Amino acid sequence: MKRFFALILLITVSSCAELQGVVSQLPQGGTVSELDIANGLRQALDLGIDKQVSKLTQTDGFYKNELVKILLPEELQKVDKALRDIGLSSLADEGLKVLNRAAEDAVSEATPIFVNAVKGITFTDAKNILLGNDKAATEYLKSRTQTELYNKFNPVIKNSFAKVGADQIWENLINKYNNIPFTNNVNPDLTDYVTTEALKGVYTMIAVEEGEIRNKVSSRATDLLKKVFALQD
């Protein structure tokens, strides 16, 4: 344990040359170079993108994944309840489904943006990520991609709503709700809401894979991942 805390201190304050001297003494079966560390973090993120984000682009990738399923915004949850209370559960379900379908359509735009962000990881970035918390790599990716992804997702989701008839579905759903006695009319910006929720879902799934790699040796699928992430064990 003392050796572990000493290593963290040395990595935080040392130069790159000193870092190499420290990691080369660890029982990894070989030295861990600066390039190894950066490439290991890139590989971990690439794995998360390939293994987890790609799932979200499939039919029901959001809708049947309880970690990321998009529910109604708070101001419309009363719509869902009211419709179910009067026997219109199938209409409420369809309304939820089209929100998730739009997110599934949009996520296909994410991969090239993520790939560019991963390529830009420097050794300093990698060192900070490696010794960060269980979501440090995901947080790095989020800081580098969130704005660009929002701008990519938003028009795709808007078009998806039109393509699958979501605009008509929601107009029908909300009109039925607004016709229920003693209710107040609602008209939220669903495109912005679903865009934001889709982004949350993407980062959630990358964080899932990052957590697996950090905490389970069996999830480190390559020799490089095993060697690099052993430094944070």
GROMACS .gro file of N, CA, C and O in nm, residues 2 8 10 19 23 38-39 61 72-74 108 125-126 161 172 202 213 232:
model
   76
    2LYS      N    1   0.192   0.127   0.085
    2LYS     CA    2   0.281   0.244   0.088
    2LYS      C    3   0.343   0.266  -0.048
    2LYS      O    4   0.360   0.379  -0.094
    8ILE      N    5   0.190   0.720  -0.679
    8ILE     CA    6   0.101   0.830  -0.718
    8ILE      C    7   0.170   0.964  -0.700
    8ILE      O    8   0.165   1.052  -0.786
   10LEU      N    9   0.492   1.029  -0.696
   10LEU     CA   10   0.599   1.044  -0.795
   10LEU      C   11   0.544   1.078  -0.932
   10LEU      O   12   0.597   1.164  -1.002
   19LEU      N   13   0.913   0.952  -1.444
   19LEU     CA   14   0.800   0.859  -1.448
   19LEU      C   15   0.842   0.726  -1.508
   19LEU      O   16   0.809   0.620  -1.457
   23VAL      N   17   0.795   0.350  -1.338
   23VAL     CA   18   0.713   0.242  -1.391
   23VAL      C   19   0.797   0.125  -1.437
   23VAL      O   20   0.753   0.011  -1.436
   38ALA      N   21  -0.023   0.624  -2.320
   38ALA     CA   22  -0.116   0.698  -2.407
   38ALA      C   23  -0.194   0.603  -2.496
   38ALA      O   24  -0.316   0.614  -2.510
   39ASN      N   25  -0.125   0.506  -2.554
   39ASN     CA   26  -0.192   0.411  -2.643
   39ASN      C   27  -0.289   0.320  -2.567
   39ASN      O   28  -0.393   0.282  -2.619
   61GLY      N   29  -3.169  -0.016  -2.886
   61GLY     CA   30  -3.044   0.009  -2.816
   61GLY      C   31  -3.063   0.099  -2.695
   61GLY      O   32  -2.997   0.082  -2.592
   72LEU      N   33  -4.008   1.016  -2.043
   72LEU     CA   34  -4.063   1.148  -2.069
   72LEU      C   35  -3.997   1.253  -1.980
   72LEU      O   36  -3.961   1.224  -1.865
   73PRO      N   37  -3.983   1.376  -2.030
   73PRO     CA   38  -3.935   1.483  -1.943
   73PRO      C   39  -4.034   1.504  -1.829
   73PRO      O   40  -4.153   1.468  -1.838
   74GLU      N   41  -3.985   1.559  -1.722
   74GLU     CA   42  -4.065   1.569  -1.600
   74GLU      C   43  -4.200   1.634  -1.624
   74GLU      O   44  -4.303   1.589  -1.574
  108SER      N   45  -2.533   0.714  -3.437
  108SER     CA   46  -2.444   0.676  -3.547
  108SER      C   47  -2.351   0.790  -3.587
  108SER      O   48  -2.246   0.768  -3.648
  125ASP      N   49  -0.239   1.393  -2.078
  125ASP     CA   50  -0.381   1.356  -2.063
  125ASP      C   51  -0.391   1.213  -2.010
  125ASP      O   52  -0.466   1.185  -1.916
  126ALA      N   53  -0.318   1.123  -2.072
  126ALA     CA   54  -0.326   0.981  -2.039
  126ALA      C   55  -0.284   0.956  -1.894
  126ALA      O   56  -0.347   0.877  -1.823
  161PHE      N   57  -3.766   1.235  -3.584
  161PHE     CA   58  -3.903   1.255  -3.541
  161PHE      C   59  -3.997   1.265  -3.661
  161PHE      O   60  -4.105   1.205  -3.663
  172ASN      N   61  -5.076   1.408  -3.141
  172ASN     CA   62  -5.196   1.333  -3.101
  172ASN      C   63  -5.197   1.307  -2.951
  172ASN      O   64  -5.298   1.327  -2.883
  202VAL      N   65  -2.492   0.794  -2.419
  202VAL     CA   66  -2.364   0.761  -2.481
  202VAL      C   67  -2.252   0.759  -2.377
  202VAL      O   68  -2.174   0.663  -2.369
  213ILE      N   69  -1.293  -0.216  -1.737
  213ILE     CA   70  -1.149  -0.228  -1.764
  213ILE      C   71  -1.067  -0.191  -1.641
  213ILE      O   72  -0.966  -0.255  -1.609
  232GLN      N   73  -0.260   0.134  -1.224
  232GLN     CA   74  -0.358   0.199  -1.135
  232GLN      C   75  -0.422   0.101  -1.038
  232GLN      O   76  -0.506   0.138  -0.958
   0.00000   0.00000   0.00000
